[in-house]
Coordinates of C-alpha atoms in Angstrom, one line a residue:
X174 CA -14.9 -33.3 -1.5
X175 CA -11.4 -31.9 -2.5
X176 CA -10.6 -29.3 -0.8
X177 CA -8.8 -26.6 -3.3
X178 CA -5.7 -25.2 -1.6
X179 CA -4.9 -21.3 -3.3
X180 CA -1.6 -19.2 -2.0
X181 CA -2.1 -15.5 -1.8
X182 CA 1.1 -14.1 -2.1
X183 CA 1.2 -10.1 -0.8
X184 CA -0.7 -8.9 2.2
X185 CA -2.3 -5.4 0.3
X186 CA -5.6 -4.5 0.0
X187 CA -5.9 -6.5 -3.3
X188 CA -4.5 -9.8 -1.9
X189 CA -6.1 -9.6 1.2
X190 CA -9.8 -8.9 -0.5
X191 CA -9.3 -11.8 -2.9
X192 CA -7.7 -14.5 -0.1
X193 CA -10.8 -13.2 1.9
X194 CA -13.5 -13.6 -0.9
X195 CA -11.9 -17.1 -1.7
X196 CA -12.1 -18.5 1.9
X197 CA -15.6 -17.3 2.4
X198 CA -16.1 -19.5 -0.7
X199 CA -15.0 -22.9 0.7
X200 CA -11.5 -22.5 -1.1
X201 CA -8.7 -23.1 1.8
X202 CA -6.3 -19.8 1.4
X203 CA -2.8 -20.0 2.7
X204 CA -1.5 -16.2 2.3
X205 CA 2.3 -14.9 2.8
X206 CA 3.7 -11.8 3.5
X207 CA 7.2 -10.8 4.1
X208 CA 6.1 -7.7 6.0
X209 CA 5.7 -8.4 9.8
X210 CA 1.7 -7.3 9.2
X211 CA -0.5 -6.6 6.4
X212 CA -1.8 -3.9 4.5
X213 CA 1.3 -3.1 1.9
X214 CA 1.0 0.8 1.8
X215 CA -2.2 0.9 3.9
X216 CA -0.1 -0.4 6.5
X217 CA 0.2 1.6 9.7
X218 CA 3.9 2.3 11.0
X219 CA 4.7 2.0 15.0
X220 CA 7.3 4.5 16.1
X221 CA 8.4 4.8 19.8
X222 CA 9.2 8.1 20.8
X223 CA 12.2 9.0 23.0
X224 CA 10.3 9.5 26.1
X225 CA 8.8 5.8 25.2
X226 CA 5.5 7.0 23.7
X227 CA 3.9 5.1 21.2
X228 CA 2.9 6.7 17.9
X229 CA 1.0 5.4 15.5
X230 CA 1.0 6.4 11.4
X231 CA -0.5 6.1 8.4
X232 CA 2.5 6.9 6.4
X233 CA 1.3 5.4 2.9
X234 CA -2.0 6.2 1.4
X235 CA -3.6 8.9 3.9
X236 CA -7.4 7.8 2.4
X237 CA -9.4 6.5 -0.3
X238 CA -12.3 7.4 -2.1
X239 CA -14.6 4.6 -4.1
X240 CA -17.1 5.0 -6.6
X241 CA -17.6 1.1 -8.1
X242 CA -21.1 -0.7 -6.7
X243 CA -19.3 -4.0 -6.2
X244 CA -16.4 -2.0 -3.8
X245 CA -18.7 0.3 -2.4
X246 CA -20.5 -2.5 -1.2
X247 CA -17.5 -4.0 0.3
X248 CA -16.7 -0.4 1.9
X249 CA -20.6 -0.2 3.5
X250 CA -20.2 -3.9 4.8
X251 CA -16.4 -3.1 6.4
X252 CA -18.5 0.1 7.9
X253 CA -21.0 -1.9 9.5
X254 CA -18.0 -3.9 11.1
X255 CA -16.2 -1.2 12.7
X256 CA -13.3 -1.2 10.0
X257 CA -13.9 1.5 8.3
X258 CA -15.0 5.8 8.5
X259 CA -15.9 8.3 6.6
X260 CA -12.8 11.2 7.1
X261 CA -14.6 14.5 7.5
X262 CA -12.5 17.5 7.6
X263 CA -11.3 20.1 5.7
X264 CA -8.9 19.7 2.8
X265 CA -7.6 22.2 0.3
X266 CA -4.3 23.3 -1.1
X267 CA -1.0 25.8 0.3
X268 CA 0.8 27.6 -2.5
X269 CA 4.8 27.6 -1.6
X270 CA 5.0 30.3 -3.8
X271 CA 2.3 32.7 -2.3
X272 CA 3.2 31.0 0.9
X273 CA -0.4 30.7 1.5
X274 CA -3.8 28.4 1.5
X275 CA -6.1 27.9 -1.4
X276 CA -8.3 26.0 -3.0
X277 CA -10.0 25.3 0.2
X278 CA -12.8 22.6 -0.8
X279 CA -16.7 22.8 -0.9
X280 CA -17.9 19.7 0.9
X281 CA -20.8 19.8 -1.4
X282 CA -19.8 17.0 -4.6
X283 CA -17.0 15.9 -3.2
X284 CA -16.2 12.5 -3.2
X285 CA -16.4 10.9 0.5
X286 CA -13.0 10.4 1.7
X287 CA -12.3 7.0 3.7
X288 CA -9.9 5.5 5.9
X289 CA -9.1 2.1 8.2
X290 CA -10.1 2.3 12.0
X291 CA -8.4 2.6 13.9
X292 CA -5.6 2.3 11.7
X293 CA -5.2 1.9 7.4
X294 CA -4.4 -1.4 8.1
X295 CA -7.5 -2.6 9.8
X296 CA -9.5 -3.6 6.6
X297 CA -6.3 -6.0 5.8
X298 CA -5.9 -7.1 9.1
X299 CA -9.8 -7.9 9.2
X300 CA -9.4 -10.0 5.8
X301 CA -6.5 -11.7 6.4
X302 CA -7.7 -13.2 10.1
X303 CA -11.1 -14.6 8.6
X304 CA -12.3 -18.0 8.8
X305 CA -10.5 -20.0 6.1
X306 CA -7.3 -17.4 5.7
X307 CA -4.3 -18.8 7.3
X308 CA -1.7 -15.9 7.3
X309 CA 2.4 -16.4 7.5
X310 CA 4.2 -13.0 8.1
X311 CA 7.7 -12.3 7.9
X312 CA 7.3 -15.4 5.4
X313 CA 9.1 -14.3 1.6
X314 CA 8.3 -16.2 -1.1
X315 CA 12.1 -16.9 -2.5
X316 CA 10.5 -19.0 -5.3
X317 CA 7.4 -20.4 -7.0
X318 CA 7.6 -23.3 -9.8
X319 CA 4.7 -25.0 -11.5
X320 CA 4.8 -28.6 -11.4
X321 CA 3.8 -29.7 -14.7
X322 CA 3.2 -33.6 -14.2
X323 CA 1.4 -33.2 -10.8
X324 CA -0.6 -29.6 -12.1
X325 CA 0.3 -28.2 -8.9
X326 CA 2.8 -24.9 -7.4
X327 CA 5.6 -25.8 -5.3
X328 CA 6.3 -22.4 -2.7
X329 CA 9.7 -22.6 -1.1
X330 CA 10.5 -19.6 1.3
X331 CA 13.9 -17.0 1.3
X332 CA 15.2 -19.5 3.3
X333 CA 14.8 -22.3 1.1
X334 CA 12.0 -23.8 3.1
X335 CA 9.2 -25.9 1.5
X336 CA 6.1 -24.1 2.1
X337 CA 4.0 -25.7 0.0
X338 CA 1.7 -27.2 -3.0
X339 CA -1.0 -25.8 -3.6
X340 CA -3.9 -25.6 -6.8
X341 CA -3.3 -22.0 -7.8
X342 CA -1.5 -19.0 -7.0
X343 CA -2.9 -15.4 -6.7
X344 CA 0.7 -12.8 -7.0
X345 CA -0.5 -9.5 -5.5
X346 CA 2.8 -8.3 -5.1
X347 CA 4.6 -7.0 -8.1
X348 CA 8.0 -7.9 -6.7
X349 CA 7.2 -11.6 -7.7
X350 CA 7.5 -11.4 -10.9
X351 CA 9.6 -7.6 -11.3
X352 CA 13.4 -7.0 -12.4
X353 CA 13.1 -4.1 -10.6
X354 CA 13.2 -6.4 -7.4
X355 CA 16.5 -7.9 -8.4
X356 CA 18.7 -4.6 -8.3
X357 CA 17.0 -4.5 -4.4
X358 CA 17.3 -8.1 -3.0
X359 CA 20.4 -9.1 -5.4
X360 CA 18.5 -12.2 -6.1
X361 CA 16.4 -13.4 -9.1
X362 CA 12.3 -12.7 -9.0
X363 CA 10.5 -15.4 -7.1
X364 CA 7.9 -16.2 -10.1
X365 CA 9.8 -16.9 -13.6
X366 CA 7.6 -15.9 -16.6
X367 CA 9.1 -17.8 -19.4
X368 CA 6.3 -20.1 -19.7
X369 CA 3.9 -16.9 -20.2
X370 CA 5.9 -14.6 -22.5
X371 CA 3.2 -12.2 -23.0
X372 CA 2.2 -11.7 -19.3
X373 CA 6.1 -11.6 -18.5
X374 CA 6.1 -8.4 -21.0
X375 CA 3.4 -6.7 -19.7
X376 CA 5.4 -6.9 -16.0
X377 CA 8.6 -6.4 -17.5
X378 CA 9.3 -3.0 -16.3
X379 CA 6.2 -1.2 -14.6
X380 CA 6.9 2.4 -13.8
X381 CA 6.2 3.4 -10.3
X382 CA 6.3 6.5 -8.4
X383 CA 9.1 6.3 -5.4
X384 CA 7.9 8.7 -2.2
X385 CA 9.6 9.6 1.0
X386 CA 7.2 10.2 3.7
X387 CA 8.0 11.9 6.8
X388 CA 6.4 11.2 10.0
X389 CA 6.0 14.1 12.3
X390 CA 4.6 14.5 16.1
X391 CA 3.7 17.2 18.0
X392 CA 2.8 18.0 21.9
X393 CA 0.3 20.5 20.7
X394 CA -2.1 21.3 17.7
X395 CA -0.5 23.1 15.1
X396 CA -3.4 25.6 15.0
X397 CA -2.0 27.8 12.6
X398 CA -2.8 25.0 10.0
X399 CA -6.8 25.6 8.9
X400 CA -6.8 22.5 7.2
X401 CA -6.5 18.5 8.5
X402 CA -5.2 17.6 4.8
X403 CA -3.7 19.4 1.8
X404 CA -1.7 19.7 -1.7
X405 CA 1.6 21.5 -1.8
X406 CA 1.6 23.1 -5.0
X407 CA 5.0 25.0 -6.8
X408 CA 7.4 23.0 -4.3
X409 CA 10.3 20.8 -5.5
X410 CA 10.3 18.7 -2.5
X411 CA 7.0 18.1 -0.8
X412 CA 3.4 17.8 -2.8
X413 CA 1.5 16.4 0.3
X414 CA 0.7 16.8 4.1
X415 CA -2.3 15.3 5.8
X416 CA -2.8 15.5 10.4
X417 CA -3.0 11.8 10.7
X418 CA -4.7 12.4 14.1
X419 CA -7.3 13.8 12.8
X420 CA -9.2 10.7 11.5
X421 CA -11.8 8.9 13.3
X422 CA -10.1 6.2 16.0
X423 CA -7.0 7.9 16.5
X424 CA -4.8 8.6 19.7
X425 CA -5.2 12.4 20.3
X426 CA -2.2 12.3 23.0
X427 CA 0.1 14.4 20.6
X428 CA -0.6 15.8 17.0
X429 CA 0.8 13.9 14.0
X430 CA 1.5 14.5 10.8
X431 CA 2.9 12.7 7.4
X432 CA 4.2 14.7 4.3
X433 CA 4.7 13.1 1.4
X434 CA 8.0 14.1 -1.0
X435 CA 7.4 14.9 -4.7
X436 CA 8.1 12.3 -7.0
X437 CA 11.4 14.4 -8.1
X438 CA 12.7 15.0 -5.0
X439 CA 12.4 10.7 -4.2
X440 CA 13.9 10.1 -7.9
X441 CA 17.1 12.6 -7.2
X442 CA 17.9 11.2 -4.0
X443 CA 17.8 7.3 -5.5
X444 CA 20.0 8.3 -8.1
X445 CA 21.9 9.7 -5.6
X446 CA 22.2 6.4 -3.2
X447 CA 20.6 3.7 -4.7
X448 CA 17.7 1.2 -4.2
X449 CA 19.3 -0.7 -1.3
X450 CA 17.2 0.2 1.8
X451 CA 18.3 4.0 2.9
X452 CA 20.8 4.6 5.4
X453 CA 19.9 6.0 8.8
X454 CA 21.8 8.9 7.3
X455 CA 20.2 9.5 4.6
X456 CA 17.2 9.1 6.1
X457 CA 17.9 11.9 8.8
X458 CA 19.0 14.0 5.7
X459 CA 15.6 13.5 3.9
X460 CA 13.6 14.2 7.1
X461 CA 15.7 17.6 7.5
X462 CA 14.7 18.8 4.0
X463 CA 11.1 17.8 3.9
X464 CA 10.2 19.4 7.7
X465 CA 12.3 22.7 6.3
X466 CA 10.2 22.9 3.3
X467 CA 7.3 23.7 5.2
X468 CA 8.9 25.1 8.6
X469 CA 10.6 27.9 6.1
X470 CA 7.1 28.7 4.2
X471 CA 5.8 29.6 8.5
X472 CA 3.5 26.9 7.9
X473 CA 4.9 25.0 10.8
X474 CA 6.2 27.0 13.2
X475 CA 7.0 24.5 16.5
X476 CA 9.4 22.0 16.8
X477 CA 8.1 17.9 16.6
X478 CA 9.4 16.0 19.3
X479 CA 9.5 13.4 17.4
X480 CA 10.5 13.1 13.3
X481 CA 11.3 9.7 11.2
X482 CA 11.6 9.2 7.7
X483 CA 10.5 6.2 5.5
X484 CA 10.8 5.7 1.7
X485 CA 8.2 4.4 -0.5
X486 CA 10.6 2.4 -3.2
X487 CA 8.0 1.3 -5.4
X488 CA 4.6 1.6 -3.7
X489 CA 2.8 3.6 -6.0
X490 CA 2.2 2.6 -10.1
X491 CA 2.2 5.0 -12.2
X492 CA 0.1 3.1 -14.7
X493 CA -2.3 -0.1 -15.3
X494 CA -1.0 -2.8 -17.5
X495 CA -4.2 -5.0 -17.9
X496 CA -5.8 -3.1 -20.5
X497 CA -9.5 -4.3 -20.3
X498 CA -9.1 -7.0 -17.8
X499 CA -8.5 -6.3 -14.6
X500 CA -5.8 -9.1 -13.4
X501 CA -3.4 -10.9 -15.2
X502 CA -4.9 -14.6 -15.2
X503 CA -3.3 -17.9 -16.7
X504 CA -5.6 -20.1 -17.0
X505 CA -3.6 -23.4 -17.4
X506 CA -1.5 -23.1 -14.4
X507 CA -4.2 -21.1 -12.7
X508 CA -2.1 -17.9 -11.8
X509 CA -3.4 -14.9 -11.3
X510 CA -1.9 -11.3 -11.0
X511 CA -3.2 -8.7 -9.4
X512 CA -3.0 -5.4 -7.9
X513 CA -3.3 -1.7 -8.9
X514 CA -0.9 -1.9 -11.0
X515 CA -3.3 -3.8 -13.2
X516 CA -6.6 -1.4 -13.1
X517 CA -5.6 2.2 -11.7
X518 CA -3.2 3.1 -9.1
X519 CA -5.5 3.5 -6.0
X520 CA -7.1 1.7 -3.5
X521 CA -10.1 1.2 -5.7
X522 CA -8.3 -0.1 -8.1
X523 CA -6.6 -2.7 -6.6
X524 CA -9.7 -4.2 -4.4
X525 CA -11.2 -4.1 -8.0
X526 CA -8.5 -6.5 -9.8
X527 CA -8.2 -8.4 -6.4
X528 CA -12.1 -9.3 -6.8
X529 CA -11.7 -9.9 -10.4
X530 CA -8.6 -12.3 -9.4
X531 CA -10.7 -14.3 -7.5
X532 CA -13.6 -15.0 -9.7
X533 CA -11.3 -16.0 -12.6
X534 CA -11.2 -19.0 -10.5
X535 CA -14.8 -19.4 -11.0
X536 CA -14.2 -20.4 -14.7
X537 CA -11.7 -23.6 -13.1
X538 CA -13.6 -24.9 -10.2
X539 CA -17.3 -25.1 -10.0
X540 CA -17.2 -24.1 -6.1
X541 CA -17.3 -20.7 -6.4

């Protein structure tokens, strides 16, 4: 029998849950990642401290919550494996303009909050390592052309290496096929759109929310904190803070923490300095204002001994662009799109258009 050969491009939660449901389903999945591991912003950041300590974060998405059958399914099953626990502790809100806490939550109807174990990148890293996945990090797709005559895609990496033909592609990284990616990289979007007008319009220009996120540690617990995870409400610079070593799995060797910027604060210092990566100095800028926010409010009152920065460019949608569907599929060329960009911009979303990218196949290829 032919064996169908699909390339997964992007390593996030939605490419990783479609290359996974693909291989489980006899289709031979070749998935590339540019990152040096997977999980997109569920991945889990390694910083060294200066006394060599390792420290672990999760500085993208702290949690997620899920309420879909077929992803709540998926959530129970990466339970049973280990991947996956329930985050129980308390969560609420601190007012910078009372300087205090509110809003502390009622456990009762809230919607269970859950996270990768030991890390946010453990579901990806699961997926992407299962039987019929073959993973290439630090590999960038430079370009992706269909080959009319032989119906086949033709991958060829950054640095201009063949990497491929293969029967279909599944794009769960917007930078494929966004502009936005060329006023970053200086160079043209991997995946041209011409021969798909419509799609090309929908993914012309999706807004996103840029975030700094600063990555704190701590020799001891910052116990005049009551909460493991909270809002920041009536502040210019900071709208989130969450103790990462509080969730199940972690290191409790020192106490860390990661705010999160508001979407202002990230869009004035862009404008100020550009989408290129950040300098180290303005990096060590942005850490000095976000730690003051809260340091000058008395929330924190100690000093970190260690403190990094790290901006989100274009992580998190703002909106979905499928309408109804929930990937962006091409049936001719068999392309499909997918991420959260294309249902809602959460975790939930994109595991939902990931699934749905895979079973487009379905309608192509009777092996599924």
């Amino acid at each position: 029998m032919h064996t169908i050969k699909i390339a997964v491009v992007g390593s996030g939660i939605s490419g990783a849950v479609c290359a996974s449901v693909l291989a489980r389903n006899g289709v031979s999945v070749t998935l590339f990642e540019s990152a040096r591991g997977p999980g997109g912003r569920m991945s889990q950041r390694r910083e060294v401290s200066e006394d060599g300590k390792e420290l672990l974060f999760d500085h993208g998405t702290p949690f997620f919550t899920a309420s879909n059958p077929e992803v709540l399914g998926l959530v129970h099953e990466w339970e049973s494996r280990g991947l996956v626990a329930e985050w129980k502790e308390k969560f609420g809100s601190f007012d910078c303009t009372s300087s205090k806490f509110i809003d502390l939550e009622q456990q009762d109807g809230v919607n269970k909050r859950y996270v990768g174990v030991p890390g946010m990148n453990s579901i990806c890293k699961a997926l992407c390592y299962e039987p019929g996945v073959e993973s290439k990090f630090v590999t960038g797709v430079g370009k992706l052309e269909w080959l009319e005559d032989e119906k086949l895609w033709s991958l060829m990496a950054l640095d201009g290496r063949n990497l491929g033909h293969f029967n279909g592609v599944v794009a769960s990284d917007k930078n494929i096929v966004s502009p936005r990616s060329t006023s970053v990289t200086g160079r043209p979007p991997p995946l041209d759109l011409s021969f798909a007008p419509e799609m090309a319009d929908k993914l012309k220009d999706i807004p996103v929310r840029p975030c700094f996120a600063l990555m704190l540690a701590f020799a001891e617990p910052l116990s005049s904190i009551p909460l493991k995870g909270f809002s920041i409400k009536n502040s210019e610079v900071l709208s989130w803070a969450h103790c990462d070593s509080s969730k199940p799995g972690r290191s409790v060797t020192s106490e860390r923490w990661v705010l999160h910027s508001t979407l202002e604060y990230a869009q004035r210092v862009i404008s100020e300095t550009g989408l290129q990566k950040p300098s180290e100095e303005t990096l060590t800028r942005v850490s000095e204002e976000l730690f003051r926010e809260l340091r000058s409010r008395g929330v924190i009152t100690s000093q970190p001994f260690h403190k990094k920065a790290h901006r989100w460019g274009s992580a998190f949608p703002a909106t979905s662009i499928a309408g109804e569907d929930k990937c962006l599929w091409d049936k001719k060329r068999s392309l499909a799109i997918c991420g959260d960009f294309c249902v809602s911009p959460n975790v939930e979303g994109a595991i939902i258009s990931g699934l749905d990218a895979a079973s487009k196949f379905k309608e192509i290829h009777s092996y599924l």
